[in-house]
mmCIF file of N, CA and C in Angstrom:
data_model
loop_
_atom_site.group_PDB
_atom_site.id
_atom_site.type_symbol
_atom_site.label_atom_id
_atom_site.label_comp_id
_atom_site.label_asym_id
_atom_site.label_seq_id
_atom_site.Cartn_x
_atom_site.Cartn_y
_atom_site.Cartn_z
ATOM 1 N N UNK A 122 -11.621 78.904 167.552
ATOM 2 C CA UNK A 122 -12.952 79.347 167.250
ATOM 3 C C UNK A 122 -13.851 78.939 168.406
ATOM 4 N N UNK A 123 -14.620 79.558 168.887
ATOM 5 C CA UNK A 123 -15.672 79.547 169.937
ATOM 6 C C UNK A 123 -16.884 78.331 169.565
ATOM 7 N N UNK A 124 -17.044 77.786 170.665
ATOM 8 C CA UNK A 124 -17.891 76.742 169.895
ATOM 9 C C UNK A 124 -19.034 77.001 170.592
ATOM 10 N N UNK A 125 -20.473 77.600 169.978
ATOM 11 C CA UNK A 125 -21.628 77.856 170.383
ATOM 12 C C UNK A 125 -22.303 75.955 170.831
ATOM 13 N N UNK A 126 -22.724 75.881 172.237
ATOM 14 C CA UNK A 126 -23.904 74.806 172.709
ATOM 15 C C UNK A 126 -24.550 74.210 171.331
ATOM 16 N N UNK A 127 -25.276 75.082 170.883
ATOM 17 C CA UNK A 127 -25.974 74.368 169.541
ATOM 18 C C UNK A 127 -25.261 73.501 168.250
ATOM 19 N N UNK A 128 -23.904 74.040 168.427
ATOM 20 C CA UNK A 128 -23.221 73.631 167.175
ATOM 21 C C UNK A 128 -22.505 72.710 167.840
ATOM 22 N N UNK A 129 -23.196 71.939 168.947
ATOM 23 C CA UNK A 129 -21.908 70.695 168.950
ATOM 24 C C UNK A 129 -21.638 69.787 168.189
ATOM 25 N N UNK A 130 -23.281 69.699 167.365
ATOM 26 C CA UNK A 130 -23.727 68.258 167.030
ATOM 27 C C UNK A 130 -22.522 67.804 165.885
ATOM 28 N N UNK A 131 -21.880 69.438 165.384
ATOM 29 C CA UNK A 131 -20.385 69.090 164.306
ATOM 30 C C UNK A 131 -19.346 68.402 164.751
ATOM 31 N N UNK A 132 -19.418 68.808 166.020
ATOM 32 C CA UNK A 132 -17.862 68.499 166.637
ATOM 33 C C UNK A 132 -18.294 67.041 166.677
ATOM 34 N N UNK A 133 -17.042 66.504 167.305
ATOM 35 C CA UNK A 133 -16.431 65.053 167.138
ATOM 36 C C UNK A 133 -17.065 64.602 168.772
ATOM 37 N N UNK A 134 -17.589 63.557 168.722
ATOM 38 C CA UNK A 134 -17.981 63.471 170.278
ATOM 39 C C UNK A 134 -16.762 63.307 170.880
ATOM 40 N N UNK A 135 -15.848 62.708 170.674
ATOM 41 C CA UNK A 135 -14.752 62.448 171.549
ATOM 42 C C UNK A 135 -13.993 64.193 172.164
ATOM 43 N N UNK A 136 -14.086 65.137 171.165
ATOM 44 C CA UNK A 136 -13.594 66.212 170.969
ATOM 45 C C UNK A 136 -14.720 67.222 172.207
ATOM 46 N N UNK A 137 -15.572 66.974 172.183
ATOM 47 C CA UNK A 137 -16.563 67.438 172.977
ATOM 48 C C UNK A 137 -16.729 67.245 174.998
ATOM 49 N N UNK A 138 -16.256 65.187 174.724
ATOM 50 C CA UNK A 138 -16.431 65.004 176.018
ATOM 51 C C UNK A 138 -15.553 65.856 177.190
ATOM 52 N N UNK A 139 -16.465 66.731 177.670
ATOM 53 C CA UNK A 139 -15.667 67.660 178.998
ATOM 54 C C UNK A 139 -15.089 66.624 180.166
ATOM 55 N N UNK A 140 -13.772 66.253 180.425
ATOM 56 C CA UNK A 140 -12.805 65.161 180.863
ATOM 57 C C UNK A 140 -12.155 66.231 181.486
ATOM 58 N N UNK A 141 -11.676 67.491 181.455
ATOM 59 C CA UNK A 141 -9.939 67.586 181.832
ATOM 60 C C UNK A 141 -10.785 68.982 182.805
ATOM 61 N N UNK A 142 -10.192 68.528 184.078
ATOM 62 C CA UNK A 142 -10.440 69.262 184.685
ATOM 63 C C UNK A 142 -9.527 70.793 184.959
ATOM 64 N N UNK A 143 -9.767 72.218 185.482
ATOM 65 C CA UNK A 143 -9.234 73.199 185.333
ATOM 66 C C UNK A 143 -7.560 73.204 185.188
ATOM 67 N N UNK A 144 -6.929 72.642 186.134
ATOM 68 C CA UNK A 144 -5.658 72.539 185.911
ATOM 69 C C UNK A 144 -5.067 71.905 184.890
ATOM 70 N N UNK A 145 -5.359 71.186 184.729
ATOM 71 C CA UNK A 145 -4.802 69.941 183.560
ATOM 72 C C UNK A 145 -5.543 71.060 182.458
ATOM 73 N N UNK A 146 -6.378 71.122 182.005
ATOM 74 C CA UNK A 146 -6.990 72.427 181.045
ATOM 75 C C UNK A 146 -6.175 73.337 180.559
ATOM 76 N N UNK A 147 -5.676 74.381 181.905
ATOM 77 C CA UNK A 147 -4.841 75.232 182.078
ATOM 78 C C UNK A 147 -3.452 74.232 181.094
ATOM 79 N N UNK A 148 -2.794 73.769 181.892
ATOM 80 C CA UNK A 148 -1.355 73.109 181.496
ATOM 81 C C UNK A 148 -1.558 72.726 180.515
ATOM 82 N N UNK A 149 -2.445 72.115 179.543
ATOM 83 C CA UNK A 149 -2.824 71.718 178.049
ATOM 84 C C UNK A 149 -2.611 73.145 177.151
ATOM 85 N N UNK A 150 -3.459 74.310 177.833
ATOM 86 C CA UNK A 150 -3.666 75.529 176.401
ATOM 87 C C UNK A 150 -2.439 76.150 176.835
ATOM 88 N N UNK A 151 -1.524 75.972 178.056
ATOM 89 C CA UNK A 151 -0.637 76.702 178.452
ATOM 90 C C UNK A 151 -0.863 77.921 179.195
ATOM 91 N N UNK A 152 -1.748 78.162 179.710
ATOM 92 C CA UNK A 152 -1.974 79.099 181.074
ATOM 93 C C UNK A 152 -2.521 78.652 182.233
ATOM 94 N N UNK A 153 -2.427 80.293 183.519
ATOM 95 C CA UNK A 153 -2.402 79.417 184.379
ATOM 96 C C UNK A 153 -4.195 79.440 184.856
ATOM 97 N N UNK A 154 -4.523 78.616 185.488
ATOM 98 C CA UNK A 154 -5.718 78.382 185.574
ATOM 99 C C UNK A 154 -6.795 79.491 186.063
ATOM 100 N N UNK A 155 -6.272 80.679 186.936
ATOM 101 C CA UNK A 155 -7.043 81.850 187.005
ATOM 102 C C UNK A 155 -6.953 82.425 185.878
ATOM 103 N N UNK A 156 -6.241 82.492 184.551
ATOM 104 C CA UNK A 156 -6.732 82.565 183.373
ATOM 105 C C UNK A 156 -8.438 82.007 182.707
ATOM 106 N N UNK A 157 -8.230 81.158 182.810
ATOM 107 C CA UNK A 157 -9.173 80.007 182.715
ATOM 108 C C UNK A 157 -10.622 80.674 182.743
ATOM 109 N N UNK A 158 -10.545 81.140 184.315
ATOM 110 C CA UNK A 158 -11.504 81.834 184.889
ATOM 111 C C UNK A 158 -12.107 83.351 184.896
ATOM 112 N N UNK A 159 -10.971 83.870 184.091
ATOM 113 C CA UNK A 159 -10.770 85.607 183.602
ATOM 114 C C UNK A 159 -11.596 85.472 182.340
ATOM 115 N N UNK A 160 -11.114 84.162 181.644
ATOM 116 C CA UNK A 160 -11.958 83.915 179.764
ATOM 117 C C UNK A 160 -13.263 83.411 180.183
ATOM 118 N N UNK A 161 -14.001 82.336 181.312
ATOM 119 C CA UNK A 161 -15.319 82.611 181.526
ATOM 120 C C UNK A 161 -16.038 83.447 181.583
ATOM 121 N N UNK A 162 -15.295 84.594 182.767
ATOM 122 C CA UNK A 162 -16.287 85.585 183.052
ATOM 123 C C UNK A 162 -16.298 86.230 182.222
ATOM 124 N N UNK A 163 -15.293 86.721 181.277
ATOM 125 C CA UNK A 163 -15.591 87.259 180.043
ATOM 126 C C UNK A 163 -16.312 86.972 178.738
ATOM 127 N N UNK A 164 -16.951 85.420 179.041
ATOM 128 C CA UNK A 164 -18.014 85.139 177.803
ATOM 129 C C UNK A 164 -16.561 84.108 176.657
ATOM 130 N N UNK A 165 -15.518 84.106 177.418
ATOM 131 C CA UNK A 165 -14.630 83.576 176.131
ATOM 132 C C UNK A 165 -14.620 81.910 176.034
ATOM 133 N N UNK A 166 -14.966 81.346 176.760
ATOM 134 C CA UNK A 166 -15.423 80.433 177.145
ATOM 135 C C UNK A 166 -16.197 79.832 178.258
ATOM 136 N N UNK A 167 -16.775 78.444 177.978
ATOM 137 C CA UNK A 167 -17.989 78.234 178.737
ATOM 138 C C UNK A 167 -17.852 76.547 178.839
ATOM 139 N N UNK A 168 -16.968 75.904 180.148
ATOM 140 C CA UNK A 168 -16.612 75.003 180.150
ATOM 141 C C UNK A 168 -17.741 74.378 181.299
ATOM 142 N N UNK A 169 -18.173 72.785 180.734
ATOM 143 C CA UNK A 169 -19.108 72.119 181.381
ATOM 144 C C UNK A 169 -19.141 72.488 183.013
ATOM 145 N N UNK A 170 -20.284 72.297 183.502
ATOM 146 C CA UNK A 170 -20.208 71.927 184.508
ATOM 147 C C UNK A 170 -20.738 70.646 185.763
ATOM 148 N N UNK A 171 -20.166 70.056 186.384
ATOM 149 C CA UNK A 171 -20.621 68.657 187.265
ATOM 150 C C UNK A 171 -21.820 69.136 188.435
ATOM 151 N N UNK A 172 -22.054 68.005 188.704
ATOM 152 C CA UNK A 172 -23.128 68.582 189.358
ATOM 153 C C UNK A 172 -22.724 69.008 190.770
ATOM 154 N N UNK A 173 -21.200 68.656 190.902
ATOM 155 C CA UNK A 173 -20.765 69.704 192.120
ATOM 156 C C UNK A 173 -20.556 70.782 191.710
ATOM 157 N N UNK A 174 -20.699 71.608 190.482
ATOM 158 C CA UNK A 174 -20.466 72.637 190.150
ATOM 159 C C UNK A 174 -18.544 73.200 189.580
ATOM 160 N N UNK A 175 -17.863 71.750 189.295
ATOM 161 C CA UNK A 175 -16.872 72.063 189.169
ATOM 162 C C UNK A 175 -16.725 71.702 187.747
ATOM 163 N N UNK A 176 -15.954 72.829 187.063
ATOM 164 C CA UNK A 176 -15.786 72.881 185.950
ATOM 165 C C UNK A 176 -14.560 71.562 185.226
ATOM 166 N N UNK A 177 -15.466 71.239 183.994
ATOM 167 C CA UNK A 177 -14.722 69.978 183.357
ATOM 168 C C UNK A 177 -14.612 71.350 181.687
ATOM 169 N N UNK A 178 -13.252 70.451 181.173
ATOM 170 C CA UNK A 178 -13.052 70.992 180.319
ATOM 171 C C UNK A 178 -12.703 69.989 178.845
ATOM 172 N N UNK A 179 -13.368 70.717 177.471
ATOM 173 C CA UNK A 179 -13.228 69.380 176.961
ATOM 174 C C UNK A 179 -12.095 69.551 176.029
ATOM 175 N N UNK A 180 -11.862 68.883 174.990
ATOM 176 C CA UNK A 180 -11.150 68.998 173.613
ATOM 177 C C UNK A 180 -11.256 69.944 173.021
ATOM 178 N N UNK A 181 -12.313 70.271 172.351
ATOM 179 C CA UNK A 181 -12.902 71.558 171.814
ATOM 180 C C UNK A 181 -12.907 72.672 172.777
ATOM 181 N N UNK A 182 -12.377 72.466 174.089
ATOM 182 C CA UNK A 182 -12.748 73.882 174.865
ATOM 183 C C UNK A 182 -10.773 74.089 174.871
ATOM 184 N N UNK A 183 -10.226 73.194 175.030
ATOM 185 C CA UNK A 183 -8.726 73.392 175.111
ATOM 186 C C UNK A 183 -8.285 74.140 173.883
ATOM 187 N N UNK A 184 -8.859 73.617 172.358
ATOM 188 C CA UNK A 184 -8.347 74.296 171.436
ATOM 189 C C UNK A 184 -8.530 75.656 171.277
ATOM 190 N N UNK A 185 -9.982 76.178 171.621
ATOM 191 C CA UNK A 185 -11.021 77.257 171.835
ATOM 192 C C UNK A 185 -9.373 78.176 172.544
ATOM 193 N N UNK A 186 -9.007 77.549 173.781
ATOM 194 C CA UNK A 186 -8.327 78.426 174.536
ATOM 195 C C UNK A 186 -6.703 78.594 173.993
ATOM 196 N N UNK A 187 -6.223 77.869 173.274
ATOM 197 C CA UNK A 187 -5.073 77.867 172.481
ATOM 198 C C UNK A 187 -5.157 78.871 171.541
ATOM 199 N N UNK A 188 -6.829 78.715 170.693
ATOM 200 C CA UNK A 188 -6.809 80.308 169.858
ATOM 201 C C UNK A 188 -6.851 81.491 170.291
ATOM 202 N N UNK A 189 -7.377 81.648 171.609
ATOM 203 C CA UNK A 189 -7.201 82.708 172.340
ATOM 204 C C UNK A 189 -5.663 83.277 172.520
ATOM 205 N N UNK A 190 -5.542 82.607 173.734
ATOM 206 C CA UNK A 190 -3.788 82.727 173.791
ATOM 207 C C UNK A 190 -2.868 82.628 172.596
ATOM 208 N N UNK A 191 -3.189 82.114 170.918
ATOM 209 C CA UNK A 191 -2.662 82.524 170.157
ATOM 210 C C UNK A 191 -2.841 83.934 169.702
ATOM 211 N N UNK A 192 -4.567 84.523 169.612
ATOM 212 C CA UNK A 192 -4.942 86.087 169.108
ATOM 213 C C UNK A 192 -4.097 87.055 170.767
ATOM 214 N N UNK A 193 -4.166 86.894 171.646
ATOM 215 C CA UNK A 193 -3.366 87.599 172.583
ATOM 216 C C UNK A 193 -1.867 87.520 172.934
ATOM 217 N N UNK A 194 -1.836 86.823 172.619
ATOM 218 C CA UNK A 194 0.267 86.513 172.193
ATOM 219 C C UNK A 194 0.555 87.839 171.156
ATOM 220 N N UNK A 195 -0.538 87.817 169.868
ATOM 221 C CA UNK A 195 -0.631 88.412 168.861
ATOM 222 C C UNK A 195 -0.787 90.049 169.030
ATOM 223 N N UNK A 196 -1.104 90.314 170.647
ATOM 224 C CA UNK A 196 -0.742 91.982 170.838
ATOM 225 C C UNK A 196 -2.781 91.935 170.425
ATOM 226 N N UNK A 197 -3.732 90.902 170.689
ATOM 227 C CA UNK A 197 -5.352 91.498 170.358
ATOM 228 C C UNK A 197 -5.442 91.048 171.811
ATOM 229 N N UNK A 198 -5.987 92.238 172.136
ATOM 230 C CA UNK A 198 -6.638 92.311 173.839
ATOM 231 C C UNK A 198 -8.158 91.674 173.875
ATOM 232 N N UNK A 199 -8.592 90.878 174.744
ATOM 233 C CA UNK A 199 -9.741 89.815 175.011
ATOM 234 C C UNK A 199 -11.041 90.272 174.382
ATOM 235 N N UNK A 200 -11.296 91.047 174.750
ATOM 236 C CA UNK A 200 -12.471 91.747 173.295
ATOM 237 C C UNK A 200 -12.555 91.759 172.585
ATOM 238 N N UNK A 201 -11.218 91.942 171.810
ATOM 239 C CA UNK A 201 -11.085 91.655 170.423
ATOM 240 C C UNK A 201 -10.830 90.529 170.347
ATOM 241 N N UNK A 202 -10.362 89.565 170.955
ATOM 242 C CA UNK A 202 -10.273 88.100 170.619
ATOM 243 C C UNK A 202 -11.616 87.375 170.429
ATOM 244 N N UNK A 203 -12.151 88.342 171.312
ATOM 245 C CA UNK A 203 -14.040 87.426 171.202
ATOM 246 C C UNK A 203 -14.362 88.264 170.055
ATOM 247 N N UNK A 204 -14.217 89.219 169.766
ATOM 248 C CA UNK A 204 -15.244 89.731 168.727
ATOM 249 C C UNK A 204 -14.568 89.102 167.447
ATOM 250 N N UNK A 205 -13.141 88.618 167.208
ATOM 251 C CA UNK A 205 -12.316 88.129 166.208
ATOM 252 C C UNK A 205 -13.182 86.887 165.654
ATOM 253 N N UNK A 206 -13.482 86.027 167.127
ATOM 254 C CA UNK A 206 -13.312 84.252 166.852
ATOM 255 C C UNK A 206 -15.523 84.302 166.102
ATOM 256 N N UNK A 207 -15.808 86.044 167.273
ATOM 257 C CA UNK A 207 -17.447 85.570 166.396
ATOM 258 C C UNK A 207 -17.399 85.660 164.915
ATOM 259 N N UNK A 208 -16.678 86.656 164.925
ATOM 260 C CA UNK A 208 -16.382 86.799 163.022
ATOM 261 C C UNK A 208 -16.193 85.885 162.612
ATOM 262 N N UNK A 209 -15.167 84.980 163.096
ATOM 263 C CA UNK A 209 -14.437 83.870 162.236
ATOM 264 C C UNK A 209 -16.004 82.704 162.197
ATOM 265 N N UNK A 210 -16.528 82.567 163.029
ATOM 266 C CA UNK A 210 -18.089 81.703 163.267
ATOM 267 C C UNK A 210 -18.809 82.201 162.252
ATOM 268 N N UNK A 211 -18.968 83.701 162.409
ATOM 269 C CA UNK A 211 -19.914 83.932 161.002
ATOM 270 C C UNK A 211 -19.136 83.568 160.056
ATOM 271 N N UNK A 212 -18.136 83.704 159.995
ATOM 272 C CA UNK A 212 -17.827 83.505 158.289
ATOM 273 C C UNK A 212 -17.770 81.995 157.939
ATOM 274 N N UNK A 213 -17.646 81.029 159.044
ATOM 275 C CA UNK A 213 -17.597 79.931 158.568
ATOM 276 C C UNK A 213 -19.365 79.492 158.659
ATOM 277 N N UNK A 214 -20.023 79.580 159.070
ATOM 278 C CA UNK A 214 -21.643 79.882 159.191
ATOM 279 C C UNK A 214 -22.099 80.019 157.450
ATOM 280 N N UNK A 215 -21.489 81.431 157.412
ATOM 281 C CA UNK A 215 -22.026 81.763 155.600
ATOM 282 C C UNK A 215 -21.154 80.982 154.571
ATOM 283 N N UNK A 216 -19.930 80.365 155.152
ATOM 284 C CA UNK A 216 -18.736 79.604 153.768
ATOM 285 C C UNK A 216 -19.947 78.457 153.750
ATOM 286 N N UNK A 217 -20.678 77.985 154.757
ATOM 287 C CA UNK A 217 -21.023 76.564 154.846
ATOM 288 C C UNK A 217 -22.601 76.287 154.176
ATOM 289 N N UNK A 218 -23.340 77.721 154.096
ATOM 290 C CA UNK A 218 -24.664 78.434 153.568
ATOM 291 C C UNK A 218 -24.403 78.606 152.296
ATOM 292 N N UNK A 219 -22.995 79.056 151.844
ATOM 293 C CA UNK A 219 -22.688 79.689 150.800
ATOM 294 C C UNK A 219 -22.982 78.261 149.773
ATOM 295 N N UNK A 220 -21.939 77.057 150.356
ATOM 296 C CA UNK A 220 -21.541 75.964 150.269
ATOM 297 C C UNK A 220 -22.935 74.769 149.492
ATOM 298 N N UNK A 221 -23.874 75.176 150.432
ATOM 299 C CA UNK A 221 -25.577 74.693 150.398
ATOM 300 C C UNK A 221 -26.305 75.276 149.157
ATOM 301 N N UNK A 222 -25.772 76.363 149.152
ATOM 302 C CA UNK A 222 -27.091 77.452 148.002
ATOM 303 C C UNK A 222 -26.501 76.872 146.984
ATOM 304 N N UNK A 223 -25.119 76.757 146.852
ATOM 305 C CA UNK A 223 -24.373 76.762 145.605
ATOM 306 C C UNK A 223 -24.593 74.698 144.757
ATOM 307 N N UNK A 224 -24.758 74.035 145.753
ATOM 308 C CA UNK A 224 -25.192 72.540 145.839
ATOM 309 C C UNK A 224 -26.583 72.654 145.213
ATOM 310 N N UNK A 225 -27.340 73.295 145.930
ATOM 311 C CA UNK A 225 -28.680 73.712 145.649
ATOM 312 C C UNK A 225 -29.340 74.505 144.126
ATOM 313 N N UNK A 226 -28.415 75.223 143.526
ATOM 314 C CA UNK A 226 -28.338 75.921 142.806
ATOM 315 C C UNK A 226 -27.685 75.120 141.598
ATOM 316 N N UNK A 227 -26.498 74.291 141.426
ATOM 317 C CA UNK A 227 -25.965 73.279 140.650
ATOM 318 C C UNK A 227 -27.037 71.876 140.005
ATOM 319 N N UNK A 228 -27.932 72.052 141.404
ATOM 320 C CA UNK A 228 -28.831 70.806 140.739
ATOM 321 C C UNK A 228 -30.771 71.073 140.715
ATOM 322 N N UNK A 229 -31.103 72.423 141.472
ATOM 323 C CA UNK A 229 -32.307 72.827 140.730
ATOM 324 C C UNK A 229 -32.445 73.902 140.594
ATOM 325 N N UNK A 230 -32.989 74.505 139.602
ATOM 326 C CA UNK A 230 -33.958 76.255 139.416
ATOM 327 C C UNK A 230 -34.686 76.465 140.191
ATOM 328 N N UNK A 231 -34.201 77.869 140.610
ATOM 329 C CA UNK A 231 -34.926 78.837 141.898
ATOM 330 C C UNK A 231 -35.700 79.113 141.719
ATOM 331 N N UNK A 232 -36.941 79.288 141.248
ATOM 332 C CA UNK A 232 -38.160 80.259 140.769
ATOM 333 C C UNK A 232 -37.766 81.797 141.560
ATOM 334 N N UNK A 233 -38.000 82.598 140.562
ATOM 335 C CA UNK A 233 -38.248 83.873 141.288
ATOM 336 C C UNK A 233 -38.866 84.189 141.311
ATOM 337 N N UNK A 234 -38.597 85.216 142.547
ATOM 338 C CA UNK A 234 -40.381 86.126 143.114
ATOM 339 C C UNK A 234 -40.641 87.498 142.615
ATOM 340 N N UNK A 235 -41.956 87.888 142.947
ATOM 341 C CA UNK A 235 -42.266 89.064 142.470
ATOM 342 C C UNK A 235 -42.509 89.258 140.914
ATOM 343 N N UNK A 236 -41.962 90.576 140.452
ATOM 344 C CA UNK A 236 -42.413 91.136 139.278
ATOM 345 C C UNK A 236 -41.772 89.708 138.255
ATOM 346 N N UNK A 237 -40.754 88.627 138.886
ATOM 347 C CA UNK A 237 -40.680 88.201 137.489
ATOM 348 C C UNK A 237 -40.751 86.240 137.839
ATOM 349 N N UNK A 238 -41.867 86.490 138.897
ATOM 350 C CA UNK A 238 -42.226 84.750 138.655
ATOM 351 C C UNK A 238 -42.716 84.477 137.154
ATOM 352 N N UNK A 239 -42.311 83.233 136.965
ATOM 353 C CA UNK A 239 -42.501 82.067 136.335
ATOM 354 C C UNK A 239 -41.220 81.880 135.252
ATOM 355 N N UNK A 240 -40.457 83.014 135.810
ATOM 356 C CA UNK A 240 -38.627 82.858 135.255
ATOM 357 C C UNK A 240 -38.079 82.109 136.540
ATOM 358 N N UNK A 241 -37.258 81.670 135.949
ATOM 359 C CA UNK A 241 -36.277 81.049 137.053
ATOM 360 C C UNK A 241 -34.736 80.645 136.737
ATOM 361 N N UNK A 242 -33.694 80.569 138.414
ATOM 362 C CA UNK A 242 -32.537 81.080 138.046
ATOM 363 C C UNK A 242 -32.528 79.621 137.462
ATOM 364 N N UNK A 243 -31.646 79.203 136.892
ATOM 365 C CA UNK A 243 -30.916 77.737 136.333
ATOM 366 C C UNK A 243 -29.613 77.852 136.272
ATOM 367 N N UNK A 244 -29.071 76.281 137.008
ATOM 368 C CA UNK A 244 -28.120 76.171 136.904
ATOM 369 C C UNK A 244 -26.892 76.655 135.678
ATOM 370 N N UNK A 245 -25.816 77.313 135.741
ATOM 371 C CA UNK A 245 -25.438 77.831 134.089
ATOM 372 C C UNK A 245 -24.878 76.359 133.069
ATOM 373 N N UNK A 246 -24.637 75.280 134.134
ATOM 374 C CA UNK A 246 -24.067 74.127 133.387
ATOM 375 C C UNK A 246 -25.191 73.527 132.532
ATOM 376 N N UNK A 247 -26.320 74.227 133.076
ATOM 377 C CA UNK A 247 -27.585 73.376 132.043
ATOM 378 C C UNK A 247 -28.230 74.266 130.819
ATOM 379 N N UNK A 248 -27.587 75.451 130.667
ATOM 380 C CA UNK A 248 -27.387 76.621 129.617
ATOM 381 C C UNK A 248 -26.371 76.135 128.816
ATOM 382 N N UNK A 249 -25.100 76.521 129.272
ATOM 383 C CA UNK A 249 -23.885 76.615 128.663
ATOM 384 C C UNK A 249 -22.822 75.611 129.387
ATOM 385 N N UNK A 250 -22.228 75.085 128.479
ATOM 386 C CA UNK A 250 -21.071 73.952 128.836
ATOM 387 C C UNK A 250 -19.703 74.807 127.807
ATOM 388 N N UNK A 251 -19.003 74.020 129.199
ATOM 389 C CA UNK A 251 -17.585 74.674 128.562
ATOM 390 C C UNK A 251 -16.692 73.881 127.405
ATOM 391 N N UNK A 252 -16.212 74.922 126.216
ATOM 392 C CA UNK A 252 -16.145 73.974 125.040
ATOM 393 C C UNK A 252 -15.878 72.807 125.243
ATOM 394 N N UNK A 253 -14.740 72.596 125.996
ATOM 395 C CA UNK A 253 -14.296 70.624 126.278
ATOM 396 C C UNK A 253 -15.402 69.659 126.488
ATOM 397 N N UNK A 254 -16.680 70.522 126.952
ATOM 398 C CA UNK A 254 -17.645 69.688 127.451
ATOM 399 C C UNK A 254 -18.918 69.551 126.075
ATOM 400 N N UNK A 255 -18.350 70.305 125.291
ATOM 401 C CA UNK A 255 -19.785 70.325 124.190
ATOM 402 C C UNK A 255 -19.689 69.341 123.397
ATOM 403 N N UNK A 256 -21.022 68.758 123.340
ATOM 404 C CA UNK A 256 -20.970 67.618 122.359
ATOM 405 C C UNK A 256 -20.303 68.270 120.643
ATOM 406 N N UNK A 257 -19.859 67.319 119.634
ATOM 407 C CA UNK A 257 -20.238 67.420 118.679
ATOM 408 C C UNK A 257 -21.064 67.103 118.019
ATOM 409 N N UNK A 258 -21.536 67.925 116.465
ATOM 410 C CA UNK A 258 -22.638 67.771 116.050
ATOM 411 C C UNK A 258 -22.788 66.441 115.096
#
């Protein structure tokens, strides 16, 4: 999966620190290093750079390139590997939104808008409990 600048703050710092320079990079995801440089210019990755301008590569950028070379092993040509891994970002983006509303939704009422404020959604566990859970009378 492609790891957008903004979303590092998930990753693992150790997983992040850009250490391995192009070759060693290369020999880690298993290609050869003008590879490396074919998936930059193509937007498929975007490995640090020093202030000599030489590219460091990190943990998270090695795996990044292992999924690649796994979706192109797979017969998906580089376009589709990028347009694959953004999908796979959105979808883990909305599993993780989905994840929030549903947290959010378990422990307060939404008010709704428009024609039918001053209803609101409520949690269903604070309606209805499932028989095992109902008191007796």
């Amino acid at each position: 999966m492609a790891v957008d600048p903004d979303d590092w703050e998930a990753i693992d710092a150790a997983d992040r620190r850009a250490v391995y320079i192009i070759s060693v990079a290369a020999e880690l995801a298993g290609v050869h290093p003008q590879t490396l440089r074919i998936y930059e210019r193509k937007g498929l990755v975007r490995p640090h750079r020093t202030n000599g301008n030489t590219r460091r590569y990190s943990q998270a950028d090695i795996d990044l390139l292992r999924r690649i070379q796994g979706l192109t092993q797979e017969g998906v040509n580089l376009a589709g590997a990028k347009r694959i891994m953004a999908l796979e970002e959105d979808l883990q983006r909305l599993r993780t939104r989905i994840a929030q509303l549903e947290e959010r939704l378990e422990h307060h009422a939404i008010p709704m808008p428009g024609e039918h404020a001053g209803e609101a959604i409520l949690p269903i566990s604070s309606v209805l409990a499932p028989p095992w859970q109902r008191r007796r009378a």
